[in-house]
PDB file of N, CA, C and O in Angstrom:
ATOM      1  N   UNK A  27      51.479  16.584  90.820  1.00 68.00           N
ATOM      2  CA  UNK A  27      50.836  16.772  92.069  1.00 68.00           C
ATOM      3  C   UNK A  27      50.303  18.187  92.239  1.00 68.00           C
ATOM      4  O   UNK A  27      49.167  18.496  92.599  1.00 68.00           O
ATOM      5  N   UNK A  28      51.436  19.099  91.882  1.00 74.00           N
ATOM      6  CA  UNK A  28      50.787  20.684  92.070  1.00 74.00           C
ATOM      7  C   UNK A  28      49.647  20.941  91.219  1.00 74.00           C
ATOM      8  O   UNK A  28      48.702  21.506  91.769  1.00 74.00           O
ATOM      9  N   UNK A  29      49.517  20.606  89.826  1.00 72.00           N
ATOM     10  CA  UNK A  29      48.313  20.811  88.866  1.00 72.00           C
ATOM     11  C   UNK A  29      46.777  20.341  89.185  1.00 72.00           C
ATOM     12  O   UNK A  29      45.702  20.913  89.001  1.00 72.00           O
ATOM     13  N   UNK A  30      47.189  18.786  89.860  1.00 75.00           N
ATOM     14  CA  UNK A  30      46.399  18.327  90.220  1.00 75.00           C
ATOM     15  C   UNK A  30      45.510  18.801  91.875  1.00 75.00           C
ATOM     16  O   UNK A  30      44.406  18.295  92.079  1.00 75.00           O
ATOM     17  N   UNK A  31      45.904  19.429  92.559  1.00 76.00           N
ATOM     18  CA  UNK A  31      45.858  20.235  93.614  1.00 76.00           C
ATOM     19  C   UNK A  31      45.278  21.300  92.991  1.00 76.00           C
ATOM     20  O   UNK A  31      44.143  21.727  93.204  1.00 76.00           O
ATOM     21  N   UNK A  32      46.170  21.767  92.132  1.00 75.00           N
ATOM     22  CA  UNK A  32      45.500  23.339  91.556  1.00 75.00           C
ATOM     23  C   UNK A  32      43.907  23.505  90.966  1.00 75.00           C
ATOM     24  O   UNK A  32      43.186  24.496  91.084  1.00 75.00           O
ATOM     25  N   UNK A  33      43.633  22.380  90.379  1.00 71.00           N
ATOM     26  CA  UNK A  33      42.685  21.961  89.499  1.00 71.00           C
ATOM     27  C   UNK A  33      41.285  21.673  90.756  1.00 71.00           C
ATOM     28  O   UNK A  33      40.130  22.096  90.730  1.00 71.00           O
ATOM     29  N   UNK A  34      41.878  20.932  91.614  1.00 74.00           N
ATOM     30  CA  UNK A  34      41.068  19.814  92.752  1.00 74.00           C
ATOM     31  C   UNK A  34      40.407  21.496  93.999  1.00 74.00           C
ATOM     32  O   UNK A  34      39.325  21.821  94.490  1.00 74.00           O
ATOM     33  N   UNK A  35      41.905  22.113  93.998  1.00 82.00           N
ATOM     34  CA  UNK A  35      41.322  22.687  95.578  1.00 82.00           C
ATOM     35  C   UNK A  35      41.051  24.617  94.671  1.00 82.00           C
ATOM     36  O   UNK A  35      39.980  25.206  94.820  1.00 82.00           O
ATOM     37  N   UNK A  36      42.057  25.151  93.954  1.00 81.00           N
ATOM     38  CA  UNK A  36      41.996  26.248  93.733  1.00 81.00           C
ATOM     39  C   UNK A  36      40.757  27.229  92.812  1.00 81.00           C
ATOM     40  O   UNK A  36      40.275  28.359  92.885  1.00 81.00           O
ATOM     41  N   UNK A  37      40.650  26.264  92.127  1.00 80.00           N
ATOM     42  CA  UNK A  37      39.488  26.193  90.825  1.00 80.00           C
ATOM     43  C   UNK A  37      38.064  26.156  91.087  1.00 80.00           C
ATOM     44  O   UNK A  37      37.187  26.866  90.594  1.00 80.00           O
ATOM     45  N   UNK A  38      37.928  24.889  92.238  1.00 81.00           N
ATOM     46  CA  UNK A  38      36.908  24.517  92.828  1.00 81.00           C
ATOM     47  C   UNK A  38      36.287  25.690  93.718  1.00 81.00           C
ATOM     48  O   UNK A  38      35.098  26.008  93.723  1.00 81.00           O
ATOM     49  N   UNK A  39      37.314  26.278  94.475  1.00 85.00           N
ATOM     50  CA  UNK A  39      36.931  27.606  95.272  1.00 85.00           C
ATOM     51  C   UNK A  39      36.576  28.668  94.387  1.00 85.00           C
ATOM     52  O   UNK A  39      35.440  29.091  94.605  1.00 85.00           O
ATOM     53  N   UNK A  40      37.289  29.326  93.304  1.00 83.00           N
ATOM     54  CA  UNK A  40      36.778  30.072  92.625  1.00 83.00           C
ATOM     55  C   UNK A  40      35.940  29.824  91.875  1.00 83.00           C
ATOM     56  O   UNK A  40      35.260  30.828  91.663  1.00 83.00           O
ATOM     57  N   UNK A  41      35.514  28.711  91.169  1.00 81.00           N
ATOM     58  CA  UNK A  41      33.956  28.129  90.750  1.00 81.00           C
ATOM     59  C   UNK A  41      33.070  28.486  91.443  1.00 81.00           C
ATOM     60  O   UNK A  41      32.158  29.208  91.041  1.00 81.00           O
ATOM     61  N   UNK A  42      33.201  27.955  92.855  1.00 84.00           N
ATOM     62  CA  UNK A  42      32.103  28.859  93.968  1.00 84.00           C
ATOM     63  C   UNK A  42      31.994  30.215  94.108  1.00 84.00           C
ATOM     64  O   UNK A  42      31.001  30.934  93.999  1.00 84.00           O
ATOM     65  N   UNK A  43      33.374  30.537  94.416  1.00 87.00           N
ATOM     66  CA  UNK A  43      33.313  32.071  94.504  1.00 87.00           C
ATOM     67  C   UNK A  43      32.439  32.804  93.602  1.00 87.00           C
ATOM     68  O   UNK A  43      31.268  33.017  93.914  1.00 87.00           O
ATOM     69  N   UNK A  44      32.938  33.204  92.495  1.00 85.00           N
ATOM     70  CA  UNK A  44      32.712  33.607  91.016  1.00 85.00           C
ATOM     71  C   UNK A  44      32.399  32.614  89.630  1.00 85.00           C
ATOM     72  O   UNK A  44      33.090  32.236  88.684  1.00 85.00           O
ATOM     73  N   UNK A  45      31.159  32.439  89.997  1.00 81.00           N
ATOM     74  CA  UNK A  45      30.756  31.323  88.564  1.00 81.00           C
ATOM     75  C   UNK A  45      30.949  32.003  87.206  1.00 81.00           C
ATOM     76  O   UNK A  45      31.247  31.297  86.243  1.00 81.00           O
ATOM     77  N   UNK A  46      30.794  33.387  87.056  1.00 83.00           N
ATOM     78  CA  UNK A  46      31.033  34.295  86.042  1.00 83.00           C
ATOM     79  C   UNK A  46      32.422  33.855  85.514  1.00 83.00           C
ATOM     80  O   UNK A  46      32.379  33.444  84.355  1.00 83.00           O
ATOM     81  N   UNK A  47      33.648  33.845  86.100  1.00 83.00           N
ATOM     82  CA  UNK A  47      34.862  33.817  85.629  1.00 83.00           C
ATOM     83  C   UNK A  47      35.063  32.486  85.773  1.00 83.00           C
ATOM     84  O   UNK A  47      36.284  32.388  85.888  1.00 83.00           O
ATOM     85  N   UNK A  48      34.596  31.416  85.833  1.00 83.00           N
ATOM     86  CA  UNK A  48      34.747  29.939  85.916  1.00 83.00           C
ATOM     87  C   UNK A  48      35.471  29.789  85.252  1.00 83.00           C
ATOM     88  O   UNK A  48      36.662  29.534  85.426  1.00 83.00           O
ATOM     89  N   UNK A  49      34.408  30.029  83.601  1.00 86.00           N
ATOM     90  CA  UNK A  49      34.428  29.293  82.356  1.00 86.00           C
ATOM     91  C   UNK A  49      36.244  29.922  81.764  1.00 86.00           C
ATOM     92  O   UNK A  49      36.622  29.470  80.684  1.00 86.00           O
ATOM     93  N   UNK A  50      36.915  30.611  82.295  1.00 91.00           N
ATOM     94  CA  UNK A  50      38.053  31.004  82.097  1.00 91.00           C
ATOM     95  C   UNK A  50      39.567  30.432  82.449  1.00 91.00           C
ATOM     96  O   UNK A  50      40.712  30.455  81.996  1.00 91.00           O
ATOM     97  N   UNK A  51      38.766  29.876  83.618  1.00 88.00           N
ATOM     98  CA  UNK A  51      40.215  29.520  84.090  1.00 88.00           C
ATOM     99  C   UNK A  51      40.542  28.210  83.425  1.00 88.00           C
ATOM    100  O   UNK A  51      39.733  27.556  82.767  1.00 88.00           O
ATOM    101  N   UNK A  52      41.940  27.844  83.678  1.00 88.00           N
ATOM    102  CA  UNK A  52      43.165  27.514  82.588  1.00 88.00           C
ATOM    103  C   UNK A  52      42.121  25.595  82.749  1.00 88.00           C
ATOM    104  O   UNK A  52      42.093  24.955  81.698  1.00 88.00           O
ATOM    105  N   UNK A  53      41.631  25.139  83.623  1.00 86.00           N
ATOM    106  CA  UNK A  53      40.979  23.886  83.472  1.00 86.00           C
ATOM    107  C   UNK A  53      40.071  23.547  82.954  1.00 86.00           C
ATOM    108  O   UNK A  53      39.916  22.379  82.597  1.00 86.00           O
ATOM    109  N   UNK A  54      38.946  24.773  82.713  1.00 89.00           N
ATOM    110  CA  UNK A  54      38.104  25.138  82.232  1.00 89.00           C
ATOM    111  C   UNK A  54      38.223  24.970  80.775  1.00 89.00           C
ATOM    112  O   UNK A  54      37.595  24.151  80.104  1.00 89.00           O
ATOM    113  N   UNK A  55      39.134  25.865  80.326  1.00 93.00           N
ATOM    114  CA  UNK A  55      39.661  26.234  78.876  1.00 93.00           C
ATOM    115  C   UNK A  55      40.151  25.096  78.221  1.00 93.00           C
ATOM    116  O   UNK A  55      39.708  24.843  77.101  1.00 93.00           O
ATOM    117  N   UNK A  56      41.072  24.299  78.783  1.00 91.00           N
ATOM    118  CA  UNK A  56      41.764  23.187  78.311  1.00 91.00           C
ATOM    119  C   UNK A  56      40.833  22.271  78.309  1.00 91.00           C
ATOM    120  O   UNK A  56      40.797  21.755  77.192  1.00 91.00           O
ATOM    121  N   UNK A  57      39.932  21.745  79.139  1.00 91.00           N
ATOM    122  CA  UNK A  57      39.122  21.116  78.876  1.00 91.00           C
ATOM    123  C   UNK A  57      37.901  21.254  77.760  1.00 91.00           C
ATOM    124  O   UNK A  57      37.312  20.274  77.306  1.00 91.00           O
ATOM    125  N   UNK A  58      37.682  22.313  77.475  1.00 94.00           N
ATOM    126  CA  UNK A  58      36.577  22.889  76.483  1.00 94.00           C
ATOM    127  C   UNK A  58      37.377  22.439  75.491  1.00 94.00           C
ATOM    128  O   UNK A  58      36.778  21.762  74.655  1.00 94.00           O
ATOM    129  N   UNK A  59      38.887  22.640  75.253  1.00 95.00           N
ATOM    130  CA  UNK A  59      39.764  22.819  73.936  1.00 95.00           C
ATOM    131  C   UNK A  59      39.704  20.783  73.711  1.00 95.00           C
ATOM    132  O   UNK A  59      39.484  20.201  72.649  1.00 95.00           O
ATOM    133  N   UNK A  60      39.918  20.273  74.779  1.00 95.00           N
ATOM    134  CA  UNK A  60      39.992  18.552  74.474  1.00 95.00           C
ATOM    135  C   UNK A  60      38.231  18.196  74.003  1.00 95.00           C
ATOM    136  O   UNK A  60      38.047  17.182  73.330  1.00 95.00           O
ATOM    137  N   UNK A  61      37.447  18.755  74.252  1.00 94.00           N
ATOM    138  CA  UNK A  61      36.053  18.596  74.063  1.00 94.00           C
ATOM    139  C   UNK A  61      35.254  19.187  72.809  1.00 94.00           C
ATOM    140  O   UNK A  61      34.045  18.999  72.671  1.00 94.00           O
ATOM    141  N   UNK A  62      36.197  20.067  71.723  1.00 95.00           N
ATOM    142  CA  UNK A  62      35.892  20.459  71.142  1.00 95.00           C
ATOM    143  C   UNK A  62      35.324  21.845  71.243  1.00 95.00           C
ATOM    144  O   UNK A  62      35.586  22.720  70.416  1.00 95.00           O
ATOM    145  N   UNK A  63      34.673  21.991  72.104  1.00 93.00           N
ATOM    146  CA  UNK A  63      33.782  23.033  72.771  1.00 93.00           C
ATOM    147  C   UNK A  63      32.923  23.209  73.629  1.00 93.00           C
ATOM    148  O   UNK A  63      31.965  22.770  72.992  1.00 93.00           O
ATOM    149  N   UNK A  64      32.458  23.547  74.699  1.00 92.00           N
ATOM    150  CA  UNK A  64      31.651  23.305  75.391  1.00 92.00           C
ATOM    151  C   UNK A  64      30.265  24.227  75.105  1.00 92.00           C
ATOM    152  O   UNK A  64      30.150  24.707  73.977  1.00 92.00           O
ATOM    153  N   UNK A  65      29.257  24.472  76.064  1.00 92.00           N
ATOM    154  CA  UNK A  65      28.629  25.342  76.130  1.00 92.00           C
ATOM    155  C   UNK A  65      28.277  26.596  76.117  1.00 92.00           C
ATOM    156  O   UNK A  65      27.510  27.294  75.454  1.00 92.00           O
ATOM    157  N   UNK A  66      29.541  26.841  77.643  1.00 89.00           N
ATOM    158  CA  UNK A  66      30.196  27.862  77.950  1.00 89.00           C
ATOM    159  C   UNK A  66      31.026  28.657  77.418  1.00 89.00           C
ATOM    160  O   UNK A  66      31.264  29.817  77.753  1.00 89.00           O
ATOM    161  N   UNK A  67      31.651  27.828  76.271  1.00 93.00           N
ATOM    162  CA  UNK A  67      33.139  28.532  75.337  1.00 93.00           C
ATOM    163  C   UNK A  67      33.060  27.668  74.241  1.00 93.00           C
ATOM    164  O   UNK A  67      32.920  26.445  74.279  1.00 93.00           O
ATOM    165  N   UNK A  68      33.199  28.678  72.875  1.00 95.00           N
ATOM    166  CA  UNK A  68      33.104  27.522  71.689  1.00 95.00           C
ATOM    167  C   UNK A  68      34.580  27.434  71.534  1.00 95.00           C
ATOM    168  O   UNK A  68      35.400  28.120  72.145  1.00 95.00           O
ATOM    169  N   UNK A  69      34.874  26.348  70.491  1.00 96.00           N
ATOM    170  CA  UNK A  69      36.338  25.692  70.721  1.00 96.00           C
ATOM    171  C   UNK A  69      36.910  26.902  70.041  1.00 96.00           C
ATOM    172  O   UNK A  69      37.878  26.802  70.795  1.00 96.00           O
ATOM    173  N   UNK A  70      37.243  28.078  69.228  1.00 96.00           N
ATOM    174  CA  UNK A  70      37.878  29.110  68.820  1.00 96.00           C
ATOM    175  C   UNK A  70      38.449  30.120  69.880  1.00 96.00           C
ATOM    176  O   UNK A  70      39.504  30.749  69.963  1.00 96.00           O
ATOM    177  N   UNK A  71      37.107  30.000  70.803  1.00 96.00           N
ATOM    178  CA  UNK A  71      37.564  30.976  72.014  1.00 96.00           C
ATOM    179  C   UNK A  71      38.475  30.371  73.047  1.00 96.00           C
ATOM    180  O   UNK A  71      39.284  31.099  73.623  1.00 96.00           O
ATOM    181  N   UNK A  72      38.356  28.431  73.459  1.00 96.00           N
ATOM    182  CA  UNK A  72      39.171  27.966  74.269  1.00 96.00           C
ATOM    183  C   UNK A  72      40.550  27.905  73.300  1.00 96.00           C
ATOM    184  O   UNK A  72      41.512  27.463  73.929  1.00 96.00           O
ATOM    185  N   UNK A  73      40.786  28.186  72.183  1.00 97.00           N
ATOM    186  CA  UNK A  73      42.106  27.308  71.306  1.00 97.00           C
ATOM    187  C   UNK A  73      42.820  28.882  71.696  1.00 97.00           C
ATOM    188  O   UNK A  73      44.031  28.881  71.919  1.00 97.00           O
ATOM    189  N   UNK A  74      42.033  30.254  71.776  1.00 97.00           N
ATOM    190  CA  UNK A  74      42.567  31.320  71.712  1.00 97.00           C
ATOM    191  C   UNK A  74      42.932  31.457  73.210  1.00 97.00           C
ATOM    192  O   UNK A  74      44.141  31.651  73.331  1.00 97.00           O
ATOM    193  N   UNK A  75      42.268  31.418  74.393  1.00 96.00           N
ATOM    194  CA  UNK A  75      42.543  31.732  75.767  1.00 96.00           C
ATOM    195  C   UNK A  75      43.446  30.525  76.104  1.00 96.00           C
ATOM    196  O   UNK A  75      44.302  30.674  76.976  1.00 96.00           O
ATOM    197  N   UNK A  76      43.301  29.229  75.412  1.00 95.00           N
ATOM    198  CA  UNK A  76      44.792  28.476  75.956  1.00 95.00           C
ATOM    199  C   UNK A  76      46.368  29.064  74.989  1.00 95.00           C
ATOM    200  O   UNK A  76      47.556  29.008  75.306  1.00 95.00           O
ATOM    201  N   UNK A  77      45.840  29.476  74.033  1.00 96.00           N
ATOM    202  CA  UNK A  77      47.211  29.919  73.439  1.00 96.00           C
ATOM    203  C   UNK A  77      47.801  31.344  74.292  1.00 96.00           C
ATOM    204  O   UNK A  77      48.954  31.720  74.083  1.00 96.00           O
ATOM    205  N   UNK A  78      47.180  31.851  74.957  1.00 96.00           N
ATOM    206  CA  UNK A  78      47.331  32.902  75.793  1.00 96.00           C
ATOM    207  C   UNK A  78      48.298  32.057  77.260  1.00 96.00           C
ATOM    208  O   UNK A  78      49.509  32.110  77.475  1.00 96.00           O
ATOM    209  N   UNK A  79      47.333  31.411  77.972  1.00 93.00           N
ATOM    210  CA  UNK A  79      47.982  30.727  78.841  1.00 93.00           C
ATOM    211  C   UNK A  79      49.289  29.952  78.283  1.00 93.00           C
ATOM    212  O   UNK A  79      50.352  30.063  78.895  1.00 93.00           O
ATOM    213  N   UNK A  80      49.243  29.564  77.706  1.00 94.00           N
ATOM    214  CA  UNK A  80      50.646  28.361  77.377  1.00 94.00           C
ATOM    215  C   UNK A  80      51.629  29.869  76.808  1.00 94.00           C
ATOM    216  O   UNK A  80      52.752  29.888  77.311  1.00 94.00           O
ATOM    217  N   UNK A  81      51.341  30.981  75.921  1.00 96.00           N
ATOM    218  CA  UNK A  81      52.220  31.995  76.166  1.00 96.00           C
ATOM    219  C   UNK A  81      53.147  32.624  77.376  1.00 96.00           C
ATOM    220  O   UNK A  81      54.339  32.883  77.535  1.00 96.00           O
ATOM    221  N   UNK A  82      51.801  32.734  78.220  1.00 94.00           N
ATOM    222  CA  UNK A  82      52.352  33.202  79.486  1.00 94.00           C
ATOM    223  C   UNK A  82      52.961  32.311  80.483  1.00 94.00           C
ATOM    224  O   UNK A  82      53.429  32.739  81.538  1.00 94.00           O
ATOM    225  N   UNK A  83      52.954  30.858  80.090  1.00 91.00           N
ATOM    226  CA  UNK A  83      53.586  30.088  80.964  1.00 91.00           C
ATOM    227  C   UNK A  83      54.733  30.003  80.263  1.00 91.00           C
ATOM    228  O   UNK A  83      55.698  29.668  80.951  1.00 91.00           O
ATOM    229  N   UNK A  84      54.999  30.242  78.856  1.00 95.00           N
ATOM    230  CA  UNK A  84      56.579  30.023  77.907  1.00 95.00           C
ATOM    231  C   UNK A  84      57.243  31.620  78.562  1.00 95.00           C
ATOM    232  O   UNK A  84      58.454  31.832  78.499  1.00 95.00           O
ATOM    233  N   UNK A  85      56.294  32.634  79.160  1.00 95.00           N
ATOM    234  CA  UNK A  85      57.358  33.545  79.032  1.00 95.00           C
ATOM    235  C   UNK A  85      57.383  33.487  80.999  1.00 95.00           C
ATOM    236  O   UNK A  85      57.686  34.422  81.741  1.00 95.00           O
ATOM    237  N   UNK A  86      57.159  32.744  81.212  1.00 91.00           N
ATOM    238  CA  UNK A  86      57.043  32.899  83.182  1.00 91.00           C
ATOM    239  C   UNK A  86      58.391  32.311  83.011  1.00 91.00           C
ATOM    240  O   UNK A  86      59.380  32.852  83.505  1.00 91.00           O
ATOM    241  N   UNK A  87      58.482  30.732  82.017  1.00 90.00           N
ATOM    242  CA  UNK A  87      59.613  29.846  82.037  1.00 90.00           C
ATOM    243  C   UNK A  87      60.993  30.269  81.608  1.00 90.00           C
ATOM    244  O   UNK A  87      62.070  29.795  81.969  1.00 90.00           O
ATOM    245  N   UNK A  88      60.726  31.357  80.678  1.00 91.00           N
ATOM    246  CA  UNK A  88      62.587  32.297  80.065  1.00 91.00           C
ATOM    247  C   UNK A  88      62.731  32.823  80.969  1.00 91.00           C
ATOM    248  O   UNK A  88      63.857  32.601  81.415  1.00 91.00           O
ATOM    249  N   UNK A  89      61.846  33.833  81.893  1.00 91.00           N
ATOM    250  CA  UNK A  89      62.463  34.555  82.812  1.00 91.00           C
ATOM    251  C   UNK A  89      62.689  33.397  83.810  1.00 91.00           C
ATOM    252  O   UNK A  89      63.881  33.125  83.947  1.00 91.00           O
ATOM    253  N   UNK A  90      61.909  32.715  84.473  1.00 88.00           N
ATOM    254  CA  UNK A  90      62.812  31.876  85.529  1.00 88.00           C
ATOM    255  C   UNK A  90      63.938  31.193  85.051  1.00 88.00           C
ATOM    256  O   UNK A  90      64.799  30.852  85.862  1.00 88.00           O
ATOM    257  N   UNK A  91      64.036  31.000  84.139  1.00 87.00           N
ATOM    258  CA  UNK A  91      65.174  30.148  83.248  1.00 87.00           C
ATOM    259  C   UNK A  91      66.879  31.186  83.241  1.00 87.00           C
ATOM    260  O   UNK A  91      68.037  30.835  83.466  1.00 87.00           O
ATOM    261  N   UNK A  92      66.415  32.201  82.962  1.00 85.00           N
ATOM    262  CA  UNK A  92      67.396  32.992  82.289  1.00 85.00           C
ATOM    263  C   UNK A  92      67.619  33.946  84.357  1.00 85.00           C
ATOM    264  O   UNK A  92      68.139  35.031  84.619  1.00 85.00           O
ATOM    265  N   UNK A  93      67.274  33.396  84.874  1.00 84.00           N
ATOM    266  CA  UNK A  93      67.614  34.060  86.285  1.00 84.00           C
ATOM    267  C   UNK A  93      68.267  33.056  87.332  1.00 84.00           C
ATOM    268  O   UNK A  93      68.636  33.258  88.489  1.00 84.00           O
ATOM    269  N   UNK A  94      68.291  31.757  86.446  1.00 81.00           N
ATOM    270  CA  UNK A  94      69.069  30.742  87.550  1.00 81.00           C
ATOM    271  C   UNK A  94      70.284  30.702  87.064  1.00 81.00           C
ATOM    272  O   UNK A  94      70.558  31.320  86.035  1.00 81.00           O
ATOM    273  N   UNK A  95      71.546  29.686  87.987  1.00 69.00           N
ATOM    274  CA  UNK A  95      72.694  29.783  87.443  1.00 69.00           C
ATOM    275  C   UNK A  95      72.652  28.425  87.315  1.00 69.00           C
ATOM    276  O   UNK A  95      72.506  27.519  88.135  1.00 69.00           O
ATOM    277  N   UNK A  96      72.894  28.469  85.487  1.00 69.00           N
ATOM    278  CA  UNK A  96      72.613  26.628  85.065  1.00 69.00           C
ATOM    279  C   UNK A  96      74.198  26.893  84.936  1.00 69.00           C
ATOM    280  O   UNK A  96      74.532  25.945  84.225  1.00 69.00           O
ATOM    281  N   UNK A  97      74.765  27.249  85.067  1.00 67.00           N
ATOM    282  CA  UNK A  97      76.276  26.895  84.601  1.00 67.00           C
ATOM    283  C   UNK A  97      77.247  25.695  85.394  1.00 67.00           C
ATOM    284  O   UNK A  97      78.204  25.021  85.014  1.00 67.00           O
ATOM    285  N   UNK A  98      76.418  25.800  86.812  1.00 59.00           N
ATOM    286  CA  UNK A  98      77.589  24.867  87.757  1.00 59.00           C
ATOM    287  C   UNK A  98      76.895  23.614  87.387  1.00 59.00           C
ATOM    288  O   UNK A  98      77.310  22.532  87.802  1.00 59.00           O
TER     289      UNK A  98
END
């Protein structure tokens, strides 16, 4: 539900906002990467800016991970 929101309402605004930085964001990218490549981004540059994102979402996830108490 949140992705899909994120994708639908957040993306859509900054598409408008800033068409320059569109082609960047994480729906953008992933989609270029399932498409092979788009226009906007050839598939080397989306395989590289999603390996960036899915980094930074593996290291958002240790720190929230390693700050809860999974023990109880």
């Amino acid at each position: 539900g949140i992705g899909i929101g994120y994708l639908m309402v957040f993306e859509g605004v900054i598409t408008t906002l800033l068409e320059d930085a569109a082609k960047w964001l994480p729906g953008q990218v992933f989609s270029a990467i399932a498409s092979g490549g788009t226009e906007a981004m050839q598939f080397s540059t989306a395989l590289l800016a999603g390996g960036v994102y899915a980094a930074l979402a593996l290291v958002a996830a240790v720190v929230l991970f390693q700050r809860r108490d999974i023990t109880a």
